[in-house]
Amino acid sequence: MFDIHNLIRPHLRDLGPSATIQETFRGHATILLYAAENSFGSPVTGVSEKGMNRYPDPLQWKLKEKISRIKGVPPMNMFIGNGSDEVIDLLVRACCTPGTDHVLVMPPTYGTFERAAAVNGVDVRKVPSLPDFQPDMDAVAEAIDEHTKIIFICSPNNPTGNTIDAEVVESILVNFNGLVVLDEAFINYSRQKTAIGLLRDFPNLVVLQTLSKAWGMAGLRVGMAFASEDIINVLNKIKQPYNVSETTQELALQALEQVEQINGWIKQTVAERENLAQNLAALPFVEKVFPSEANFVLVRFADATAVYKFLLGKGIVVSDRTATPGCEGCLRITVGTPEENKIVLQTLSKFGA
Ligand SMILES: *Cc1c(COP(=O)(O)O)cnc(C)c1O
């Protein structure tokens, strides 16, 4: 049976919660003299209902309740981070003892998985994906041992844009007794269903989502993890007590009111992605446009570096992936507004002319 307490690092097992007021007192205080805040107020007014002189809710309950109504996940099964990048770092730190344990990634994939491990002095086992960017299951089975603590999967995957087959994800969940972290940063642009529904059956699953992509709030830094209560409790225990600021919590609540606008943008982005992909594929110097379920397309060019420099000269910056193993000769182009995409296509039509 999977038990997160067997997976986390030994020194964390007996660590108690941090001493925020929410741990010691619940209810309404008329005089609040607990946290050594400035009782007079804050020089910045009008940005926060609560007053910026006060510490924010360390567990962000209001925000979690709002997200709960949208995602159908109970607040107790939710963790909010300073971006999902914070959650990735916390998961590595919770589970992996440097020098002993390792994580497994399947490149080409999101670089932060590997980076979070490297920053923590934790080894990374890389099992390159198959040419269709699906996991190489035989090689994964061969690479894992009792020190493999986390397998990171990204679906839709960055930078390739494909989704990972649901049966493959389930097979990893069934056969691997460590944590399976499924990063769904781009799920809103995909036809694939979220794996949130699998949480009931798989206590070793962590699903990551973010407000940075479809929700248009990358500048705010809000990432979400959905997982068992046991896993969420571990993350809560080791995070910085006030990891999500008051402003962030309030603005995230505002953003989450705008579901209609977000759904409109998602539809437009998907339509623009398909149009961009089709037009790119028709260019003579394009070798391949990889099918995408995200808000970008990965494109292989006959001479990607020349195209990259050409675009740069016209003030258009895309992501150069020529040095990414598995993405040789490729650029990753984010879907822009209809006007931006038109300019990109018009500009590219003049390449080599
Ligand atoms: C953009 C992105 C994220 C988002 O990270 P935040 O820290 O929430 O901004 C997470 N995972 C992947 C694969 C991404 O591309």
mmCIF file of C-alpha atoms and ligand atoms in Angstrom, residues 82-86 88 110 113 154 156 158 183 185-186 209-213 218 221-223 296 332, ligand 1:
data_model
loop_
_atom_site.group_PDB
_atom_site.id
_atom_site.type_symbol
_atom_site.label_atom_id
_atom_site.label_comp_id
_atom_site.label_asym_id
_atom_site.label_seq_id
_atom_site.Cartn_x
_atom_site.Cartn_y
_atom_site.Cartn_z
ATOM 1 C CA ASN A 82 3.818 30.614 -5.497
ATOM 2 C CA GLY A 83 3.424 29.198 -9.001
ATOM 3 C CA SER A 84 3.397 25.459 -9.656
ATOM 4 C CA ASP A 85 7.166 25.800 -9.744
ATOM 5 C CA GLU A 86 7.056 26.153 -5.941
ATOM 6 C CA ILE A 88 7.575 21.058 -7.860
ATOM 7 C CA TYR A 110 9.390 20.774 -18.797
ATOM 8 C CA PHE A 113 11.445 19.182 -13.072
ATOM 9 C CA CYS A 154 3.696 16.646 -18.300
ATOM 10 C CA PRO A 156 -0.008 18.271 -22.538
ATOM 11 C CA ASN A 158 5.962 21.272 -22.854
ATOM 12 C CA ASP A 183 1.676 18.542 -14.680
ATOM 13 C CA ALA A 185 -0.423 23.405 -16.956
ATOM 14 C CA PHE A 186 -1.959 23.329 -20.464
ATOM 15 C CA GLN A 209 -2.413 23.092 -12.565
ATOM 16 C CA THR A 210 -1.725 26.805 -12.714
ATOM 17 C CA LEU A 211 -3.277 30.215 -13.245
ATOM 18 C CA SER A 212 -0.291 31.124 -15.442
ATOM 19 C CA LYS A 213 -1.531 29.893 -18.813
ATOM 20 C CA ALA A 218 1.423 34.335 -15.000
ATOM 21 C CA ARG A 221 2.270 33.369 -9.425
ATOM 22 C CA VAL A 222 -0.461 30.939 -8.475
ATOM 23 C CA GLY A 223 -0.014 27.197 -8.907
ATOM 24 C CA PHE A 296 2.041 26.694 -28.644
ATOM 25 C CA ARG A 332 8.434 26.463 -30.111
HETATM 26 C C1 LIG B 1 4.133 27.306 -17.573
HETATM 27 C C2 LIG B 1 4.219 25.978 -16.951
HETATM 28 C C3 LIG B 1 3.956 25.818 -15.602
HETATM 29 C C4 LIG B 1 3.508 26.974 -14.792
HETATM 30 O O1 LIG B 1 4.344 27.268 -13.794
HETATM 31 P P1 LIG B 1 3.914 28.436 -12.794
HETATM 32 O O2 LIG B 1 5.040 28.377 -11.812
HETATM 33 O O3 LIG B 1 2.597 28.036 -12.215
HETATM 34 O O4 LIG B 1 3.861 29.691 -13.581
HETATM 35 C C5 LIG B 1 4.012 24.560 -15.061
HETATM 36 N N1 LIG B 1 4.312 23.496 -15.814
HETATM 37 C C6 LIG B 1 4.558 23.616 -17.112
HETATM 38 C C7 LIG B 1 4.830 22.413 -17.922
HETATM 39 C C8 LIG B 1 4.529 24.860 -17.717
HETATM 40 O O5 LIG B 1 4.782 24.965 -19.014
#
